Amino acid sequence: ILTDLTAGQPYNVQVSAANRLGYGRPQTSIPRFLAPPVQKPSSPTNVILGVASSQSLEVIFSKPESDGGGTVTLYRIEWDTDPAFGSLESSPLGSYSFVSPKNGPGCEPCTHQVTGLVKGQDYFVRVYAYNSHGYSVD
C-alpha cells in the first residue's frame, strides 16, 4: 500500500518478487502511470468558536489538511440554532463565504465574526473549504 500520495500527481510503480534467492526482475505496473483522483478538500482544521460579545461569536480555523489535489478557493461558515442546520426549510439560519487568500501567508488562522445573534440562544457553527470538486464534507 502506497500512502501520502498527492492527488492529481501521476505515479509510476515497479514491482519485484522476492524470495530467499533474492529479487526478480522489476516489472512495470499496468497501467504505467496512475494518479490518485482529485477530490473535495478535507474540512478546515483547528476550528475554535469563541464569544466575541453578547450578540456575536468569533470563528477561528486553519486550512484543511488536504486540498484534495485542487486549490482551495473559498471558505464557507454556516450557523444555526438547529444542530441539523435546517431552521430555514433545510437551510442554515445564516452563512458567510469568502475567497481564500492566494498570495502571502493567507489567513492562517482565518477568522470571522458572526454578528446579530440573540443573547442567551445556543448556536451551532460549521466551516467548509471549497475546491473545483465541491465543498468539504463534515
mmCIF file with all atom_site columns, N, CA, C and O in Angstrom, residues 90-132:
data_model
loop_
_atom_site.group_PDB
_atom_site.id
_atom_site.type_symbol
_atom_site.label_atom_id
_atom_site.label_alt_id
_atom_site.label_comp_id
_atom_site.label_asym_id
_atom_site.label_entity_id
_atom_site.label_seq_id
_atom_site.pdbx_PDB_ins_code
_atom_site.Cartn_x
_atom_site.Cartn_y
_atom_site.Cartn_z
_atom_site.occupancy
_atom_site.B_iso_or_equiv
_atom_site.pdbx_formal_charge
_atom_site.auth_seq_id
_atom_site.auth_comp_id
_atom_site.auth_asym_id
_atom_site.auth_atom_id
_atom_site.pdbx_PDB_model_num
ATOM 1   N N  . SER A 1 90  ? -34.620 23.542 5.558  1.00 0.00 ? 90  SER A N  1
ATOM 2   C CA . SER A 1 90  ? -33.438 22.771 5.162  1.00 0.00 ? 90  SER A CA 1
ATOM 3   C C  . SER A 1 90  ? -32.222 23.640 4.878  1.00 0.00 ? 90  SER A C  1
ATOM 4   O O  . SER A 1 90  ? -31.283 23.186 4.230  1.00 0.00 ? 90  SER A O  1
ATOM 5   N N  . SER A 1 91  ? -32.222 24.865 5.312  1.00 0.00 ? 91  SER A N  1
ATOM 6   C CA . SER A 1 91  ? -31.074 25.756 5.156  1.00 0.00 ? 91  SER A CA 1
ATOM 7   C C  . SER A 1 91  ? -30.682 26.301 6.521  1.00 0.00 ? 91  SER A C  1
ATOM 8   O O  . SER A 1 91  ? -31.522 26.434 7.408  1.00 0.00 ? 91  SER A O  1
ATOM 9   N N  . PRO A 1 92  ? -29.400 26.670 6.668  1.00 0.00 ? 92  PRO A N  1
ATOM 10  C CA . PRO A 1 92  ? -28.985 27.241 7.950  1.00 0.00 ? 92  PRO A CA 1
ATOM 11  C C  . PRO A 1 92  ? -29.545 28.653 8.135  1.00 0.00 ? 92  PRO A C  1
ATOM 12  O O  . PRO A 1 92  ? -29.937 29.315 7.172  1.00 0.00 ? 92  PRO A O  1
ATOM 13  N N  . LEU A 1 93  ? -29.567 29.099 9.371  1.00 0.00 ? 93  LEU A N  1
ATOM 14  C CA . LEU A 1 93  ? -30.039 30.430 9.721  1.00 0.00 ? 93  LEU A CA 1
ATOM 15  C C  . LEU A 1 93  ? -29.197 31.517 9.053  1.00 0.00 ? 93  LEU A C  1
ATOM 16  O O  . LEU A 1 93  ? -29.707 32.546 8.632  1.00 0.00 ? 93  LEU A O  1
ATOM 17  N N  . GLY A 1 94  ? -27.900 31.286 8.939  1.00 0.00 ? 94  GLY A N  1
ATOM 18  C CA . GLY A 1 94  ? -27.020 32.266 8.299  1.00 0.00 ? 94  GLY A CA 1
ATOM 19  C C  . GLY A 1 94  ? -25.775 31.623 7.744  1.00 0.00 ? 94  GLY A C  1
ATOM 20  O O  . GLY A 1 94  ? -25.400 30.516 8.127  1.00 0.00 ? 94  GLY A O  1
ATOM 21  N N  . SER A 1 95  ? -25.122 32.324 6.816  1.00 0.00 ? 95  SER A N  1
ATOM 22  C CA . SER A 1 95  ? -23.873 31.830 6.246  1.00 0.00 ? 95  SER A CA 1
ATOM 23  C C  . SER A 1 95  ? -23.039 33.005 5.752  1.00 0.00 ? 95  SER A C  1
ATOM 24  O O  . SER A 1 95  ? -23.556 34.099 5.513  1.00 0.00 ? 95  SER A O  1
ATOM 25  N N  . TYR A 1 96  ? -21.744 32.746 5.611  1.00 0.00 ? 96  TYR A N  1
ATOM 26  C CA . TYR A 1 96  ? -20.810 33.740 5.108  1.00 0.00 ? 96  TYR A CA 1
ATOM 27  C C  . TYR A 1 96  ? -19.751 32.990 4.315  1.00 0.00 ? 96  TYR A C  1
ATOM 28  O O  . TYR A 1 96  ? -19.197 31.997 4.792  1.00 0.00 ? 96  TYR A O  1
ATOM 29  N N  . SER A 1 97  ? -19.477 33.442 3.097  1.00 0.00 ? 97  SER A N  1
ATOM 30  C CA . SER A 1 97  ? -18.434 32.836 2.267  1.00 0.00 ? 97  SER A CA 1
ATOM 31  C C  . SER A 1 97  ? -17.400 33.890 1.927  1.00 0.00 ? 97  SER A C  1
ATOM 32  O O  . SER A 1 97  ? -17.736 35.060 1.736  1.00 0.00 ? 97  SER A O  1
ATOM 33  N N  . PHE A 1 98  ? -16.142 33.475 1.857  1.00 0.00 ? 98  PHE A N  1
ATOM 34  C CA . PHE A 1 98  ? -15.099 34.405 1.426  1.00 0.00 ? 98  PHE A CA 1
ATOM 35  C C  . PHE A 1 98  ? -14.037 33.671 0.630  1.00 0.00 ? 98  PHE A C  1
ATOM 36  O O  . PHE A 1 98  ? -13.816 32.477 0.808  1.00 0.00 ? 98  PHE A O  1
ATOM 37  N N  . VAL A 1 99  ? -13.412 34.411 -0.271 1.00 0.00 ? 99  VAL A N  1
ATOM 38  C CA . VAL A 1 99  ? -12.388 33.860 -1.158 1.00 0.00 ? 99  VAL A CA 1
ATOM 39  C C  . VAL A 1 99  ? -11.131 33.580 -0.347 1.00 0.00 ? 99  VAL A C  1
ATOM 40  O O  . VAL A 1 99  ? -10.713 34.402 0.475  1.00 0.00 ? 99  VAL A O  1
ATOM 41  N N  . SER A 1 100 ? -10.544 32.435 -0.577 1.00 0.00 ? 100 SER A N  1
ATOM 42  C CA . SER A 1 100 ? -9.308  32.061 0.096  1.00 0.00 ? 100 SER A CA 1
ATOM 43  C C  . SER A 1 100 ? -8.173  32.951 -0.403 1.00 0.00 ? 100 SER A C  1
ATOM 44  O O  . SER A 1 100 ? -7.980  33.083 -1.610 1.00 0.00 ? 100 SER A O  1
ATOM 45  N N  . PRO A 1 101 ? -7.419  33.564 0.498  1.00 0.00 ? 101 PRO A N  1
ATOM 46  C CA . PRO A 1 101 ? -6.290  34.405 0.067  1.00 0.00 ? 101 PRO A CA 1
ATOM 47  C C  . PRO A 1 101 ? -5.277  33.584 -0.722 1.00 0.00 ? 101 PRO A C  1
ATOM 48  O O  . PRO A 1 101 ? -4.940  32.466 -0.334 1.00 0.00 ? 101 PRO A O  1
ATOM 49  N N  . LYS A 1 102 ? -4.800  34.145 -1.856 1.00 0.00 ? 102 LYS A N  1
ATOM 50  C CA . LYS A 1 102 ? -3.898  33.394 -2.739 1.00 0.00 ? 102 LYS A CA 1
ATOM 51  C C  . LYS A 1 102 ? -2.430  33.734 -2.527 1.00 0.00 ? 102 LYS A C  1
ATOM 52  O O  . LYS A 1 102 ? -1.566  32.917 -2.725 1.00 0.00 ? 102 LYS A O  1
ATOM 53  N N  . ASN A 1 103 ? -2.141  34.968 -2.154 1.00 0.00 ? 103 ASN A N  1
ATOM 54  C CA . ASN A 1 103 ? -0.749  35.393 -2.028 1.00 0.00 ? 103 ASN A CA 1
ATOM 55  C C  . ASN A 1 103 ? -0.340  35.553 -0.575 1.00 0.00 ? 103 ASN A C  1
ATOM 56  O O  . ASN A 1 103 ? -1.165  35.828 0.285  1.00 0.00 ? 103 ASN A O  1
ATOM 57  N N  . GLY A 1 104 ? 0.942   35.384 -0.315 1.00 0.00 ? 104 GLY A N  1
ATOM 58  C CA . GLY A 1 104 ? 1.435   35.570 1.037  1.00 0.00 ? 104 GLY A CA 1
ATOM 59  C C  . GLY A 1 104 ? 0.979   34.448 1.953  1.00 0.00 ? 104 GLY A C  1
ATOM 60  O O  . GLY A 1 104 ? 0.596   33.378 1.509  1.00 0.00 ? 104 GLY A O  1
ATOM 61  N N  . PRO A 1 105 ? 0.983   34.712 3.269  1.00 0.00 ? 105 PRO A N  1
ATOM 62  C CA . PRO A 1 105 ? 0.621   33.670 4.219  1.00 0.00 ? 105 PRO A CA 1
ATOM 63  C C  . PRO A 1 105 ? -0.871  33.359 4.238  1.00 0.00 ? 105 PRO A C  1
ATOM 64  O O  . PRO A 1 105 ? -1.290  32.394 4.851  1.00 0.00 ? 105 PRO A O  1
ATOM 65  N N  . GLY A 1 106 ? -1.689  34.182 3.562  1.00 0.00 ? 106 GLY A N  1
ATOM 66  C CA . GLY A 1 106 ? -3.125  33.956 3.584  1.00 0.00 ? 106 GLY A CA 1
ATOM 67  C C  . GLY A 1 106 ? -3.684  34.232 4.961  1.00 0.00 ? 106 GLY A C  1
ATOM 68  O O  . GLY A 1 106 ? -3.135  35.021 5.714  1.00 0.00 ? 106 GLY A O  1
ATOM 69  N N  . CYS A 1 107 ? -4.748  33.586 5.293  1.00 0.00 ? 107 CYS A N  1
ATOM 70  C CA . CYS A 1 107 ? -5.322  33.762 6.639  1.00 0.00 ? 107 CYS A CA 1
ATOM 71  C C  . CYS A 1 107 ? -5.014  32.512 7.436  1.00 0.00 ? 107 CYS A C  1
ATOM 72  O O  . CYS A 1 107 ? -5.731  31.546 7.399  1.00 0.00 ? 107 CYS A O  1
ATOM 73  N N  . GLU A 1 108 ? -3.925  32.505 8.088  1.00 0.00 ? 108 GLU A N  1
ATOM 74  C CA . GLU A 1 108 ? -3.531  31.341 8.873  1.00 0.00 ? 108 GLU A CA 1
ATOM 75  C C  . GLU A 1 108 ? -3.253  31.781 10.290 1.00 0.00 ? 108 GLU A C  1
ATOM 76  O O  . GLU A 1 108 ? -2.151  32.240 10.569 1.00 0.00 ? 108 GLU A O  1
ATOM 77  N N  . PRO A 1 109 ? -4.184  31.775 11.199 1.00 0.00 ? 109 PRO A N  1
ATOM 78  C CA . PRO A 1 109 ? -5.519  31.205 11.032 1.00 0.00 ? 109 PRO A CA 1
ATOM 79  C C  . PRO A 1 109 ? -6.493  32.197 10.398 1.00 0.00 ? 109 PRO A C  1
ATOM 80  O O  . PRO A 1 109 ? -6.253  33.407 10.381 1.00 0.00 ? 109 PRO A O  1
ATOM 81  N N  . CYS A 1 110 ? -7.585  31.681 9.885  1.00 0.00 ? 110 CYS A N  1
ATOM 82  C CA . CYS A 1 110 ? -8.663  32.505 9.338  1.00 0.00 ? 110 CYS A CA 1
ATOM 83  C C  . CYS A 1 110 ? -9.628  32.838 10.476 1.00 0.00 ? 110 CYS A C  1
ATOM 84  O O  . CYS A 1 110 ? -9.820  32.029 11.373 1.00 0.00 ? 110 CYS A O  1
ATOM 85  N N  . THR A 1 111 ? -10.226 34.028 10.418 1.00 0.00 ? 111 THR A N  1
ATOM 86  C CA . THR A 1 111 ? -11.192 34.406 11.453 1.00 0.00 ? 111 THR A CA 1
ATOM 87  C C  . THR A 1 111 ? -12.401 35.077 10.814 1.00 0.00 ? 111 THR A C  1
ATOM 88  O O  . THR A 1 111 ? -12.301 35.690 9.755  1.00 0.00 ? 111 THR A O  1
ATOM 89  N N  . HIS A 1 112 ? -13.535 34.933 11.475 1.00 0.00 ? 112 HIS A N  1
ATOM 90  C CA . HIS A 1 112 ? -14.754 35.632 11.064 1.00 0.00 ? 112 HIS A CA 1
ATOM 91  C C  . HIS A 1 112 ? -15.624 35.826 12.290 1.00 0.00 ? 112 HIS A C  1
ATOM 92  O O  . HIS A 1 112 ? -15.712 34.942 13.143 1.00 0.00 ? 112 HIS A O  1
ATOM 93  N N  . GLN A 1 113 ? -16.259 36.983 12.371 1.00 0.00 ? 113 GLN A N  1
ATOM 94  C CA . GLN A 1 113 ? -17.177 37.260 13.469 1.00 0.00 ? 113 GLN A CA 1
ATOM 95  C C  . GLN A 1 113 ? -18.614 37.151 12.968 1.00 0.00 ? 113 GLN A C  1
ATOM 96  O O  . GLN A 1 113 ? -18.997 37.812 12.006 1.00 0.00 ? 113 GLN A O  1
ATOM 97  N N  . VAL A 1 114 ? -19.388 36.287 13.618 1.00 0.00 ? 114 VAL A N  1
ATOM 98  C CA . VAL A 1 114 ? -20.809 36.113 13.325 1.00 0.00 ? 114 VAL A CA 1
ATOM 99  C C  . VAL A 1 114 ? -21.548 37.087 14.240 1.00 0.00 ? 114 VAL A C  1
ATOM 100 O O  . VAL A 1 114 ? -21.460 36.975 15.456 1.00 0.00 ? 114 VAL A O  1
ATOM 101 N N  . THR A 1 115 ? -22.254 38.040 13.642 1.00 0.00 ? 115 THR A N  1
ATOM 102 C CA . THR A 1 115 ? -22.898 39.091 14.429 1.00 0.00 ? 115 THR A CA 1
ATOM 103 C C  . THR A 1 115 ? -24.425 39.004 14.321 1.00 0.00 ? 115 THR A C  1
ATOM 104 O O  . THR A 1 115 ? -24.961 38.238 13.526 1.00 0.00 ? 115 THR A O  1
ATOM 105 N N  . GLY A 1 116 ? -25.112 39.826 15.127 1.00 0.00 ? 116 GLY A N  1
ATOM 106 C CA . GLY A 1 116 ? -26.567 39.894 15.073 1.00 0.00 ? 116 GLY A CA 1
ATOM 107 C C  . GLY A 1 116 ? -27.263 38.712 15.699 1.00 0.00 ? 116 GLY A C  1
ATOM 108 O O  . GLY A 1 116 ? -28.401 38.390 15.361 1.00 0.00 ? 116 GLY A O  1
ATOM 109 N N  . LEU A 1 117 ? -26.593 38.045 16.631 1.00 0.00 ? 117 LEU A N  1
ATOM 110 C CA . LEU A 1 117 ? -27.174 36.869 17.280 1.00 0.00 ? 117 LEU A CA 1
ATOM 111 C C  . LEU A 1 117 ? -28.008 37.287 18.495 1.00 0.00 ? 117 LEU A C  1
ATOM 112 O O  . LEU A 1 117 ? -27.898 38.406 18.985 1.00 0.00 ? 117 LEU A O  1
ATOM 113 N N  . VAL A 1 118 ? -28.819 36.376 18.980 1.00 0.00 ? 118 VAL A N  1
ATOM 114 C CA . VAL A 1 118 ? -29.679 36.635 20.136 1.00 0.00 ? 118 VAL A CA 1
ATOM 115 C C  . VAL A 1 118 ? -28.949 36.183 21.401 1.00 0.00 ? 118 VAL A C  1
ATOM 116 O O  . VAL A 1 118 ? -28.524 35.017 21.501 1.00 0.00 ? 118 VAL A O  1
ATOM 117 N N  . LYS A 1 119 ? -28.821 37.092 22.355 1.00 0.00 ? 119 LYS A N  1
ATOM 118 C CA . LYS A 1 119 ? -28.149 36.793 23.617 1.00 0.00 ? 119 LYS A CA 1
ATOM 119 C C  . LYS A 1 119 ? -28.862 35.640 24.330 1.00 0.00 ? 119 LYS A C  1
ATOM 120 O O  . LYS A 1 119 ? -30.088 35.614 24.420 1.00 0.00 ? 119 LYS A O  1
ATOM 121 N N  . GLY A 1 120 ? -28.090 34.659 24.793 1.00 0.00 ? 120 GLY A N  1
ATOM 122 C CA . GLY A 1 120 ? -28.639 33.521 25.524 1.00 0.00 ? 120 GLY A CA 1
ATOM 123 C C  . GLY A 1 120 ? -29.079 32.358 24.653 1.00 0.00 ? 120 GLY A C  1
ATOM 124 O O  . GLY A 1 120 ? -29.357 31.277 25.153 1.00 0.00 ? 120 GLY A O  1
ATOM 125 N N  . GLN A 1 121 ? -29.144 32.547 23.342 1.00 0.00 ? 121 GLN A N  1
ATOM 126 C CA . GLN A 1 121 ? -29.546 31.478 22.406 1.00 0.00 ? 121 GLN A CA 1
ATOM 127 C C  . GLN A 1 121 ? -28.333 30.595 22.097 1.00 0.00 ? 121 GLN A C  1
ATOM 128 O O  . GLN A 1 121 ? -27.235 31.103 21.904 1.00 0.00 ? 121 GLN A O  1
ATOM 129 N N  . ASP A 1 122 ? -28.522 29.285 22.055 1.00 0.00 ? 122 ASP A N  1
ATOM 130 C CA . ASP A 1 122 ? -27.454 28.376 21.642 1.00 0.00 ? 122 ASP A CA 1
ATOM 131 C C  . ASP A 1 122 ? -27.338 28.399 20.121 1.00 0.00 ? 122 ASP A C  1
ATOM 132 O O  . ASP A 1 122 ? -28.360 28.394 19.418 1.00 0.00 ? 122 ASP A O  1
ATOM 133 N N  . TYR A 1 123 ? -26.091 28.403 19.618 1.00 0.00 ? 123 TYR A N  1
ATOM 134 C CA . TYR A 1 123 ? -25.851 28.379 18.180 1.00 0.00 ? 123 TYR A CA 1
ATOM 135 C C  . TYR A 1 123 ? -24.864 27.263 17.843 1.00 0.00 ? 123 TYR A C  1
ATOM 136 O O  . TYR A 1 123 ? -23.991 26.924 18.640 1.00 0.00 ? 123 TYR A O  1
ATOM 137 N N  . PHE A 1 124 ? -25.030 26.714 16.654 1.00 0.00 ? 124 PHE A N  1
ATOM 138 C CA . PHE A 1 124 ? -24.136 25.702 16.104 1.00 0.00 ? 124 PHE A CA 1
ATOM 139 C C  . PHE A 1 124 ? -23.457 26.314 14.888 1.00 0.00 ? 124 PHE A C  1
ATOM 140 O O  . PHE A 1 124 ? -24.101 27.030 14.107 1.00 0.00 ? 124 PHE A O  1
ATOM 141 N N  . VAL A 1 125 ? -22.165 26.035 14.735 1.00 0.00 ? 125 VAL A N  1
ATOM 142 C CA . VAL A 1 125 ? -21.383 26.624 13.636 1.00 0.00 ? 125 VAL A CA 1
ATOM 143 C C  . VAL A 1 125 ? -20.606 25.511 12.954 1.00 0.00 ? 125 VAL A C  1
ATOM 144 O O  . VAL A 1 125 ? -20.080 24.604 13.607 1.00 0.00 ? 125 VAL A O  1
ATOM 145 N N  . ARG A 1 126 ? -20.523 25.588 11.623 1.00 0.00 ? 126 ARG A N  1
ATOM 146 C CA . ARG A 1 126 ? -19.691 24.654 10.864 1.00 0.00 ? 126 ARG A CA 1
ATOM 147 C C  . ARG A 1 126 ? -18.949 25.434 9.781  1.00 0.00 ? 126 ARG A C  1
ATOM 148 O O  . ARG A 1 126 ? -19.409 26.479 9.321  1.00 0.00 ? 126 ARG A O  1
ATOM 149 N N  . VAL A 1 127 ? -17.796 24.887 9.374  1.00 0.00 ? 127 VAL A N  1
ATOM 150 C CA . VAL A 1 127 ? -16.925 25.560 8.411  1.00 0.00 ? 127 VAL A CA 1
ATOM 151 C C  . VAL A 1 127 ? -16.573 24.579 7.304  1.00 0.00 ? 127 VAL A C  1
ATOM 152 O O  . VAL A 1 127 ? -16.257 23.412 7.567  1.00 0.00 ? 127 VAL A O  1
ATOM 153 N N  . TYR A 1 128 ? -16.638 25.055 6.066  1.00 0.00 ? 128 TYR A N  1
ATOM 154 C CA . TYR A 1 128 ? -16.300 24.245 4.891  1.00 0.00 ? 128 TYR A CA 1
ATOM 155 C C  . TYR A 1 128 ? -15.167 24.890 4.097  1.00 0.00 ? 128 TYR A C  1
ATOM 156 O O  . TYR A 1 128 ? -15.038 26.111 4.080  1.00 0.00 ? 128 TYR A O  1
ATOM 157 N N  . ALA A 1 129 ? -14.416 24.055 3.402  1.00 0.00 ? 129 ALA A N  1
ATOM 158 C CA . ALA A 1 129 ? -13.449 24.514 2.402  1.00 0.00 ? 129 ALA A CA 1
ATOM 159 C C  . ALA A 1 129 ? -13.986 24.084 1.039  1.00 0.00 ? 129 ALA A C  1
ATOM 160 O O  . ALA A 1 129 ? -14.706 23.088 0.933  1.00 0.00 ? 129 ALA A O  1
ATOM 161 N N  . TYR A 1 130 ? -13.634 24.814 -0.019 1.00 0.00 ? 130 TYR A N  1
ATOM 162 C CA . TYR A 1 130 ? -14.152 24.524 -1.360 1.00 0.00 ? 130 TYR A CA 1
ATOM 163 C C  . TYR A 1 130 ? -13.008 24.496 -2.366 1.00 0.00 ? 130 TYR A C  1
ATOM 164 O O  . TYR A 1 130 ? -12.113 25.349 -2.344 1.00 0.00 ? 130 TYR A O  1
ATOM 165 N N  . ASN A 1 131 ? -13.030 23.497 -3.255 1.00 0.00 ? 131 ASN A N  1
ATOM 166 C CA . ASN A 1 131 ? -12.171 23.494 -4.440 1.00 0.00 ? 131 ASN A CA 1
ATOM 167 C C  . ASN A 1 131 ? -13.051 23.185 -5.651 1.00 0.00 ? 131 ASN A C  1
ATOM 168 O O  . ASN A 1 131 ? -14.272 23.140 -5.535 1.00 0.00 ? 131 ASN A O  1
ATOM 169 N N  . SER A 1 132 ? -12.464 22.962 -6.802 1.00 0.00 ? 132 SER A N  1
ATOM 170 C CA . SER A 1 132 ? -13.239 22.777 -8.040 1.00 0.00 ? 132 SER A CA 1
ATOM 171 C C  . SER A 1 132 ? -14.132 21.536 -8.016 1.00 0.00 ? 132 SER A C  1
ATOM 172 O O  . SER A 1 132 ? -14.987 21.380 -8.888 1.00 0.00 ? 132 SER A O  1
#
